[in-house]
Amino acid sequence: RRQALISRLKSETDVNLMFVESICNDRDIINRNIKLKTHSPDYVGIDPDAAEADFRARLRNYERAYRTIGAAEERLDVQYCKIIDVGKKVIAYNIQGFLESQVVFYLMNMNLEPRVIYITRHGESEDNAAGRIGGDASLSAGGEQYARALARFIDRRRLDFAVEVEEYNRQVAQSLCSTASSTPGTCSEAESAGAHSTAADALRLEQSLLSRRVQPGFEVWTSMLKRTMETAEYFDPHIYRVKNIKSLNEIYAGKCEGMTYQEIARDFPEEFEARQLDKFYYRYPGIGGESYADVVLRLQQVIVELERIRHSVLLVTHRAMARTLLAYFMDIPTTHMPDMELPLGYVYACEPRPFGNHLRVWRYVPHLDDFEEIDAAAALRIRYPQTLPSSTSAPPLPSPAETAYSARN
């Protein structure tokens, strides 16, 4: 099959071929992943024991038929990347071109550690209350209240997630102990080394899994603007490492910084109309003005770091940044990204899982001074732009959710 692909694509002048091969020799990882596979879409509605037996049979077939990439491909100058034991060792051969090198870089920074990436906008600022975009205003009284509540909420979630991970690891380990006790030698069939698996192996795995707690490090990342740094002021520095990152600054509006949308429509009507027509590529006028496309490039290294880290992190950032990050993690097209409604006062929790990222959403309730969980699918709403107004009619204004907590709408 590999040779057929190489021969077929040789005639395509605008297609570059690169193979990616994943090899795992770590017994603990193999057995853990087999358990995860029994919950994959392939085995919906199937008894877990039957699903596991079927998947182990698949592995035996793969081992008999599969031939690893090596000298034969190298003689043909094929590009390839081998990932061994989930990134412990990476081999890159004949990598040429920007995209190929970026793929290798990305694969080198992935990991399977349990963690949550929390994303929230800063607390309400004085400019938010006035309906002004950009700027570097401090928090309002409501924003200060949100900052205190956010620190308490993340404290609880950090501990709750540690318990969730420990309980999951315990269940997986107990299941593997049961499997190894009832069907000795099963685990070894999934391994190319052919080592014998016993109940003692499963007990060792149980100890390994139960020793894997959520990493003690929990970071809080903010932009370099006052409203995000002030939102993070209530986190205990002995527990949370706070980083201020310029790449997380809000999209820069150039000449429109500090203006309301009404003022932009009045003073820059052509710019206002151009932005309505294409929010993703529209760049604000003036020195340093940015577009969403610019923001995507600016956040590339932040995203790679989020893929690399092995512990949970909270990003306290801005609307355009939150839209971009959530679009990446939840696979939302860039055509919809600029129109995502992400109000102040919401916390979005992305948990990387084997079959995609799982999203949970909490909303701050001011009169309770606490958060309540809401339906994640309903929370990620797309507010499509309406037909452009005539030059004599009032311009469409942003929804109140963009500048104030939803409880005030």
Short mmCIF file of C-alpha atoms in Angstrom, two decimals:
data_model
loop_
_atom_site.label_atom_id
_atom_site.label_comp_id
_atom_site.label_asym_id
_atom_site.label_seq_id
_atom_site.Cartn_x
_atom_site.Cartn_y
_atom_site.Cartn_z
CA ARG A 1 0.00 0.00 0.00
CA ARG A 2 2.82 2.38 0.85
CA GLN A 3 4.54 1.69 -2.48
CA ALA A 4 1.24 2.24 -4.33
CA LEU A 5 0.86 5.65 -2.70
CA ILE A 6 4.41 6.65 -3.59
CA SER A 7 3.97 5.59 -7.22
CA ARG A 8 0.60 7.26 -7.56
CA LEU A 9 1.69 10.61 -6.14
CA LYS A 10 4.89 10.85 -8.16
CA SER A 11 2.83 12.14 -11.08
CA GLU A 12 1.27 14.92 -8.96
CA THR A 13 3.47 18.00 -9.17
CA ASP A 14 1.67 19.95 -6.43
CA VAL A 15 1.45 17.17 -3.80
CA ASN A 16 4.18 16.48 -1.24
CA LEU A 17 4.07 13.08 0.45
CA MET A 18 5.00 12.56 4.10
CA PHE A 19 4.42 9.45 6.20
CA VAL A 20 3.77 9.62 9.94
CA GLU A 21 4.32 6.40 11.89
CA SER A 22 3.49 5.86 15.57
CA ILE A 23 5.22 3.01 17.39
CA CYS A 24 4.51 2.12 21.02
CA ASN A 25 6.55 -0.36 23.05
CA ASP A 26 5.44 0.86 26.48
CA ARG A 27 3.23 -1.84 28.01
CA ASP A 28 1.37 0.56 30.31
CA ILE A 29 0.49 2.90 27.45
CA ILE A 30 -0.61 0.04 25.20
CA ASN A 31 -2.93 -1.47 27.80
CA ARG A 32 -4.35 1.89 28.77
CA ASN A 33 -5.02 2.77 25.14
CA ILE A 34 -6.72 -0.57 24.52
CA LYS A 35 -9.18 0.27 27.28
CA LEU A 36 -9.77 3.67 25.72
CA LYS A 37 -10.38 2.08 22.32
CA THR A 38 -13.30 0.07 23.72
CA HIS A 39 -15.13 3.39 24.13
CA SER A 40 -14.39 4.57 20.59
CA PRO A 41 -17.10 5.07 17.91
CA ASP A 42 -16.16 1.63 16.50
CA TYR A 43 -17.58 -0.10 19.57
CA VAL A 44 -20.74 1.83 20.41
CA GLY A 45 -23.29 -0.51 21.98
CA ILE A 46 -20.84 -3.43 22.21
CA ASP A 47 -19.93 -5.19 25.45
CA PRO A 48 -16.56 -3.80 26.68
CA ASP A 49 -15.03 -7.26 27.08
CA ALA A 50 -16.05 -8.25 23.56
CA ALA A 51 -14.77 -4.92 22.23
CA GLU A 52 -11.43 -5.43 23.94
CA ALA A 53 -11.07 -8.96 22.56
CA ASP A 54 -11.87 -7.69 19.07
CA PHE A 55 -9.35 -4.88 19.28
CA ARG A 56 -6.61 -7.14 20.57
CA ALA A 57 -7.31 -9.41 17.59
CA ARG A 58 -6.92 -6.36 15.33
CA LEU A 59 -3.54 -5.64 16.90
CA ARG A 60 -2.36 -9.19 16.27
CA ASN A 61 -3.32 -8.83 12.61
CA TYR A 62 -1.56 -5.46 12.37
CA GLU A 63 1.61 -6.94 13.86
CA ARG A 64 1.68 -9.78 11.36
CA ALA A 65 1.05 -7.60 8.31
CA TYR A 66 2.68 -4.28 9.13
CA ARG A 67 6.17 -3.36 7.95
CA THR A 68 7.77 -0.35 9.55
CA ILE A 69 9.11 2.50 7.48
CA GLY A 70 12.81 2.16 6.86
CA ALA A 71 15.53 1.66 4.29
CA ALA A 72 13.17 0.93 1.38
CA GLU A 73 11.47 4.30 1.76
CA GLU A 74 14.76 6.09 2.37
CA ARG A 75 16.07 4.85 -0.96
CA LEU A 76 13.11 6.62 -2.56
CA ASP A 77 13.82 9.86 -0.62
CA VAL A 78 10.42 9.72 1.04
CA GLN A 79 9.74 12.13 3.89
CA TYR A 80 8.69 10.48 7.13
CA CYS A 81 8.36 11.05 10.85
CA LYS A 82 8.39 8.25 13.44
CA ILE A 83 6.92 8.89 16.88
CA ILE A 84 7.99 6.31 19.46
CA ASP A 85 6.25 5.83 22.81
CA VAL A 86 4.07 8.94 22.47
CA GLY A 87 6.90 11.37 21.76
CA LYS A 88 9.67 9.99 23.96
CA LYS A 89 11.64 9.52 20.76
CA VAL A 90 11.01 11.18 17.38
CA ILE A 91 12.81 10.34 14.13
CA ALA A 92 12.47 12.74 11.21
CA TYR A 93 13.89 11.80 7.80
CA ASN A 94 14.32 13.98 4.71
CA ILE A 95 11.88 16.62 5.95
CA GLN A 96 11.65 19.42 3.38
CA GLY A 97 9.39 22.43 3.25
CA PHE A 98 7.70 24.67 5.78
CA LEU A 99 4.49 22.69 6.27
CA GLU A 100 6.29 19.40 6.74
CA SER A 101 8.60 20.89 9.35
CA GLN A 102 5.62 22.40 11.15
CA VAL A 103 3.91 18.99 11.23
CA VAL A 104 6.99 17.44 12.86
CA PHE A 105 7.22 20.31 15.35
CA TYR A 106 3.56 19.91 16.23
CA LEU A 107 3.81 16.13 16.69
CA MET A 108 6.83 16.55 18.93
CA ASN A 109 4.83 18.73 21.30
CA MET A 110 1.71 16.58 21.72
CA ASN A 111 1.07 14.59 24.89
CA LEU A 112 -1.63 12.43 26.51
CA GLU A 113 -1.49 13.77 30.06
CA PRO A 114 -4.89 14.54 31.67
CA ARG A 115 -5.38 18.28 31.84
CA VAL A 116 -7.93 21.03 31.25
CA ILE A 117 -7.47 24.24 29.28
CA TYR A 118 -9.72 26.91 30.79
CA ILE A 119 -10.47 29.99 28.71
CA THR A 120 -12.25 33.10 29.99
CA ARG A 121 -12.45 36.76 29.18
CA HIS A 122 -11.30 39.26 31.79
CA GLY A 123 -13.74 40.77 34.24
CA GLU A 124 -15.77 43.74 33.05
CA SER A 125 -13.57 46.79 32.48
CA GLU A 126 -14.48 50.46 32.60
CA ASP A 127 -14.30 50.53 28.80
CA ASN A 128 -16.64 47.51 28.58
CA ALA A 129 -19.17 49.37 30.70
CA ALA A 130 -18.90 52.36 28.34
CA GLY A 131 -19.12 50.20 25.20
CA ARG A 132 -15.60 51.09 24.01
CA ILE A 133 -13.31 48.63 22.23
CA GLY A 134 -9.62 48.10 22.84
CA GLY A 135 -7.78 50.38 25.24
CA ASP A 136 -6.12 49.46 28.52
CA ALA A 137 -8.74 50.28 31.15
CA SER A 138 -8.89 48.83 34.65
CA LEU A 139 -11.66 46.62 35.94
CA SER A 140 -14.99 48.04 37.02
CA ALA A 141 -16.50 47.11 40.40
CA GLY A 142 -18.32 44.24 38.67
CA GLY A 143 -15.07 43.11 37.11
CA GLU A 144 -13.38 42.99 40.51
CA GLN A 145 -16.24 40.86 41.82
CA TYR A 146 -15.82 38.47 38.90
CA ALA A 147 -12.05 38.23 39.50
CA ARG A 148 -12.55 37.14 43.10
CA ALA A 149 -15.23 34.61 42.14
CA LEU A 150 -13.04 33.23 39.32
CA ALA A 151 -10.19 32.46 41.71
CA ARG A 152 -12.54 30.59 44.05
CA PHE A 153 -14.10 28.67 41.15
CA ILE A 154 -10.77 27.53 39.68
CA ASP A 155 -9.63 26.43 43.15
CA ARG A 156 -12.64 24.10 43.31
CA ARG A 157 -12.28 22.85 39.74
CA ARG A 158 -8.58 22.12 40.21
CA LEU A 159 -9.33 19.82 43.14
CA ASP A 160 -12.40 18.27 41.49
CA PHE A 161 -10.44 17.40 38.36
CA ALA A 162 -7.70 15.75 40.43
CA VAL A 163 -10.35 13.52 42.01
CA GLU A 164 -11.89 12.74 38.59
CA VAL A 165 -8.52 11.68 37.16
CA GLU A 166 -7.68 9.53 40.19
CA GLU A 167 -11.04 7.77 40.04
CA TYR A 168 -10.71 7.13 36.29
CA ASN A 169 -7.20 5.72 36.72
CA ARG A 170 -8.45 3.47 39.51
CA GLN A 171 -11.24 2.10 37.33
CA VAL A 172 -8.89 1.45 34.40
CA ALA A 173 -6.34 -0.25 36.63
CA GLN A 174 -8.95 -2.46 38.29
CA SER A 175 -10.33 -3.42 34.89
CA LEU A 176 -6.86 -4.36 33.65
CA CYS A 177 -6.19 -6.39 36.79
CA SER A 178 -9.39 -8.31 36.15
CA THR A 179 -8.47 -8.90 32.51
CA ALA A 180 -4.96 -10.07 33.32
CA SER A 181 -6.18 -12.41 36.05
CA SER A 182 -8.86 -14.04 33.91
CA THR A 183 -6.95 -14.19 30.60
CA PRO A 184 -3.21 -14.38 31.25
CA GLY A 185 -1.06 -13.43 28.33
CA THR A 186 -3.68 -11.22 26.65
CA CYS A 187 -1.77 -8.00 27.07
CA SER A 188 1.37 -9.44 25.56
CA GLU A 189 -0.44 -10.18 22.31
CA ALA A 190 -0.67 -6.43 21.66
CA GLU A 191 3.06 -6.01 21.96
CA SER A 192 5.62 -6.53 19.24
CA ALA A 193 8.21 -7.52 21.85
CA GLY A 194 6.07 -10.53 22.75
CA ALA A 195 6.71 -10.24 26.49
CA HIS A 196 4.46 -12.30 28.76
CA SER A 197 1.81 -10.31 30.62
CA THR A 198 0.63 -11.53 34.02
CA ALA A 199 -1.52 -10.38 36.87
CA ALA A 200 1.67 -8.95 38.39
CA ASP A 201 2.03 -6.71 35.33
CA ALA A 202 -1.50 -5.45 35.83
CA LEU A 203 -0.81 -4.74 39.50
CA ARG A 204 2.28 -2.79 38.50
CA LEU A 205 0.16 -0.83 36.03
CA GLU A 206 -2.38 -0.12 38.74
CA GLN A 207 0.33 1.34 40.96
CA SER A 208 1.65 3.38 38.04
CA LEU A 209 -1.76 4.80 37.15
CA LEU A 210 -2.73 5.60 40.73
CA SER A 211 0.58 7.39 41.24
CA ARG A 212 -0.21 9.69 38.30
CA ARG A 213 -1.96 12.62 39.86
CA VAL A 214 -2.77 15.86 38.07
CA GLN A 215 0.52 17.70 37.90
CA PRO A 216 0.95 20.08 40.85
CA GLY A 217 1.75 22.95 38.49
CA PHE A 218 -1.28 24.96 37.43
CA GLU A 219 -0.59 28.06 35.39
CA VAL A 220 -2.64 31.19 34.80
CA TRP A 221 -1.83 33.06 31.60
CA THR A 222 -2.94 36.63 31.01
CA SER A 223 -2.27 39.25 28.39
CA MET A 224 -0.14 42.33 29.12
CA LEU A 225 -3.22 44.53 29.47
CA LYS A 226 -4.39 45.72 32.88
CA ARG A 227 -7.87 44.22 32.76
CA THR A 228 -6.57 40.65 32.44
CA MET A 229 -3.73 41.05 34.93
CA GLU A 230 -6.15 42.53 37.47
CA THR A 231 -8.52 39.60 36.90
CA ALA A 232 -5.71 37.23 37.92
CA GLU A 233 -4.70 39.13 41.06
CA TYR A 234 -6.68 36.90 43.43
CA PHE A 235 -4.94 33.62 42.58
CA ASP A 236 -2.66 32.25 45.29
CA PRO A 237 0.92 32.60 43.95
CA HIS A 238 1.98 29.56 46.01
CA ILE A 239 -0.39 27.36 43.97
CA TYR A 240 -0.67 29.11 40.62
CA ARG A 241 2.13 30.38 38.43
CA VAL A 242 0.88 33.53 36.70
CA LYS A 243 2.41 34.48 33.34
CA ASN A 244 1.77 37.69 31.41
CA ILE A 245 2.01 37.01 27.66
CA LYS A 246 1.88 39.75 25.05
CA SER A 247 0.60 37.35 22.38
CA LEU A 248 -2.67 37.16 24.34
CA ASN A 249 -3.33 40.91 24.00
CA GLU A 250 -6.64 41.85 22.41
CA ILE A 251 -6.80 42.42 18.66
CA TYR A 252 -5.42 45.93 18.09
CA ALA A 253 -7.98 48.27 16.55
CA GLY A 254 -5.51 50.90 15.26
CA LYS A 255 -7.23 54.28 14.83
CA CYS A 256 -10.40 52.80 16.32
CA GLU A 257 -8.88 52.01 19.72
CA GLY A 258 -11.06 53.36 22.54
CA MET A 259 -14.02 54.14 20.27
CA THR A 260 -17.56 52.82 20.43
CA TYR A 261 -19.06 51.06 17.41
CA GLN A 262 -21.38 54.04 16.92
CA GLU A 263 -18.37 56.35 16.73
CA ILE A 264 -16.61 54.04 14.27
CA ALA A 265 -19.69 53.97 12.02
CA ARG A 266 -19.89 57.78 12.17
CA ASP A 267 -16.20 58.64 11.74
CA PHE A 268 -15.09 55.70 9.55
CA PRO A 269 -18.21 54.54 7.65
CA GLU A 270 -16.21 52.79 4.91
CA GLU A 271 -14.13 50.91 7.46
CA PHE A 272 -17.25 49.95 9.39
CA GLU A 273 -18.84 48.54 6.23
CA ALA A 274 -15.67 46.70 5.20
CA ARG A 275 -15.49 45.01 8.60
CA GLN A 276 -19.11 43.87 8.34
CA LEU A 277 -18.39 42.30 4.95
CA ASP A 278 -15.36 40.23 6.04
CA LYS A 279 -14.50 40.19 9.73
CA PHE A 280 -11.78 37.54 9.44
CA TYR A 281 -9.54 39.33 6.94
CA TYR A 282 -10.56 42.91 7.72
CA ARG A 283 -7.65 44.83 9.26
CA TYR A 284 -8.30 47.90 11.40
CA PRO A 285 -6.88 51.14 9.94
CA GLY A 286 -3.80 52.84 11.33
CA ILE A 287 -0.35 51.75 12.47
CA GLY A 288 -0.46 48.32 14.08
CA GLY A 289 -4.11 47.65 13.20
CA GLU A 290 -4.85 43.90 13.14
CA SER A 291 -7.23 41.40 11.59
CA TYR A 292 -8.38 38.03 12.88
CA ALA A 293 -6.00 36.46 10.38
CA ASP A 294 -3.16 38.34 12.11
CA VAL A 295 -4.38 37.08 15.48
CA VAL A 296 -4.27 33.47 14.27
CA LEU A 297 -0.61 33.88 13.33
CA ARG A 298 0.13 35.63 16.62
CA LEU A 299 -1.36 32.76 18.62
CA GLN A 300 0.44 29.91 16.84
CA GLN A 301 3.18 29.59 19.45
CA VAL A 302 0.66 29.89 22.28
CA ILE A 303 -1.31 26.98 20.81
CA VAL A 304 1.82 24.85 20.44
CA GLU A 305 2.65 25.52 24.08
CA LEU A 306 -0.89 24.54 25.10
CA GLU A 307 -0.43 21.26 23.25
CA ARG A 308 2.95 20.70 24.93
CA ILE A 309 2.20 21.41 28.61
CA ARG A 310 1.30 18.49 30.86
CA HIS A 311 -0.80 20.32 33.42
CA SER A 312 -3.92 22.46 33.44
CA VAL A 313 -3.89 26.14 32.57
CA LEU A 314 -6.31 29.06 32.75
CA LEU A 315 -6.13 31.71 30.04
CA VAL A 316 -7.53 35.08 31.07
CA THR A 317 -7.74 36.90 27.81
CA HIS A 318 -9.96 38.88 25.42
CA ARG A 319 -12.86 38.27 23.06
CA ALA A 320 -10.89 37.90 19.80
CA MET A 321 -8.30 35.69 21.53
CA ALA A 322 -10.97 33.52 23.15
CA ARG A 323 -12.75 33.13 19.81
CA THR A 324 -9.54 32.06 18.10
CA LEU A 325 -8.53 29.57 20.79
CA LEU A 326 -11.97 27.99 21.06
CA ALA A 327 -12.23 27.76 17.28
CA TYR A 328 -8.95 25.82 17.26
CA PHE A 329 -9.81 23.42 20.08
CA MET A 330 -13.44 22.85 19.02
CA ASP A 331 -12.77 22.73 15.25
CA ILE A 332 -14.92 25.76 14.37
CA PRO A 333 -14.30 27.13 10.84
CA THR A 334 -12.57 30.49 10.55
CA THR A 335 -15.57 31.74 8.56
CA HIS A 336 -17.68 31.43 11.75
CA MET A 337 -15.01 32.29 14.30
CA PRO A 338 -15.38 36.13 14.32
CA ASP A 339 -19.13 35.80 14.90
CA MET A 340 -18.98 33.53 17.94
CA GLU A 341 -20.84 35.05 20.88
CA LEU A 342 -18.50 34.82 23.86
CA PRO A 343 -19.91 37.04 26.61
CA LEU A 344 -18.06 38.29 29.63
CA GLY A 345 -18.53 36.12 32.67
CA TYR A 346 -18.18 32.69 31.02
CA VAL A 347 -15.53 30.01 31.59
CA TYR A 348 -14.89 27.50 28.79
CA ALA A 349 -13.11 24.28 29.80
CA CYS A 350 -11.52 22.22 27.00
CA GLU A 351 -10.35 18.77 28.08
CA PRO A 352 -8.21 16.91 25.51
CA ARG A 353 -9.54 13.37 25.07
CA PRO A 354 -8.62 10.47 22.75
CA PHE A 355 -11.49 11.12 20.33
CA GLY A 356 -11.62 14.92 20.40
CA ASN A 357 -11.73 17.75 22.91
CA HIS A 358 -14.55 17.75 25.44
CA LEU A 359 -16.05 21.14 26.27
CA ARG A 360 -17.80 22.25 29.45
CA VAL A 361 -19.05 25.79 30.08
CA TRP A 362 -19.83 27.69 33.27
CA ARG A 363 -21.58 31.06 33.54
CA TYR A 364 -21.05 33.58 36.32
CA VAL A 365 -24.22 34.59 38.16
CA PRO A 366 -23.63 37.97 39.85
CA HIS A 367 -26.41 37.77 42.44
CA LEU A 368 -25.10 34.36 43.58
CA ASP A 369 -21.47 35.46 43.22
CA ASP A 370 -20.76 31.99 41.85
CA PHE A 371 -20.75 29.93 38.65
CA GLU A 372 -23.35 27.56 37.23
CA GLU A 373 -22.71 24.97 34.52
CA ILE A 374 -24.69 25.40 31.31
CA ASP A 375 -25.13 23.42 28.09
CA ALA A 376 -21.89 23.73 26.11
CA ALA A 377 -23.49 23.37 22.68
CA ALA A 378 -25.94 26.18 23.41
CA ALA A 379 -23.15 28.38 24.79
CA LEU A 380 -21.12 28.39 21.55
CA ARG A 381 -23.58 30.45 19.52
CA ILE A 382 -22.75 32.05 16.20
CA ARG A 383 -24.24 35.53 15.73
CA TYR A 384 -24.28 35.91 11.95
CA PRO A 385 -24.03 39.51 10.70
CA GLN A 386 -27.22 41.04 9.42
CA THR A 387 -27.64 42.79 6.07
CA LEU A 388 -25.62 45.97 5.94
CA PRO A 389 -27.66 49.07 6.78
CA SER A 390 -28.21 51.91 4.38
CA SER A 391 -26.13 55.04 4.88
CA THR A 392 -29.06 56.80 6.54
CA SER A 393 -30.07 54.08 8.99
CA ALA A 394 -28.51 53.40 12.37
CA PRO A 395 -25.62 50.92 12.25
CA PRO A 396 -26.10 47.50 13.86
CA LEU A 397 -24.62 47.46 17.34
CA PRO A 398 -22.91 44.55 19.06
CA SER A 399 -25.09 42.40 21.28
CA PRO A 400 -25.12 43.43 24.95
CA ALA A 401 -23.38 40.16 25.71
CA GLU A 402 -20.23 41.51 24.07
CA THR A 403 -19.84 44.32 26.58
CA ALA A 404 -21.65 43.20 29.74
CA TYR A 405 -22.56 40.13 31.73
CA SER A 406 -25.54 38.30 30.28
CA ALA A 407 -27.40 38.68 33.56
CA ARG A 408 -27.69 42.38 32.82
CA ASN A 409 -29.20 41.94 29.34
#
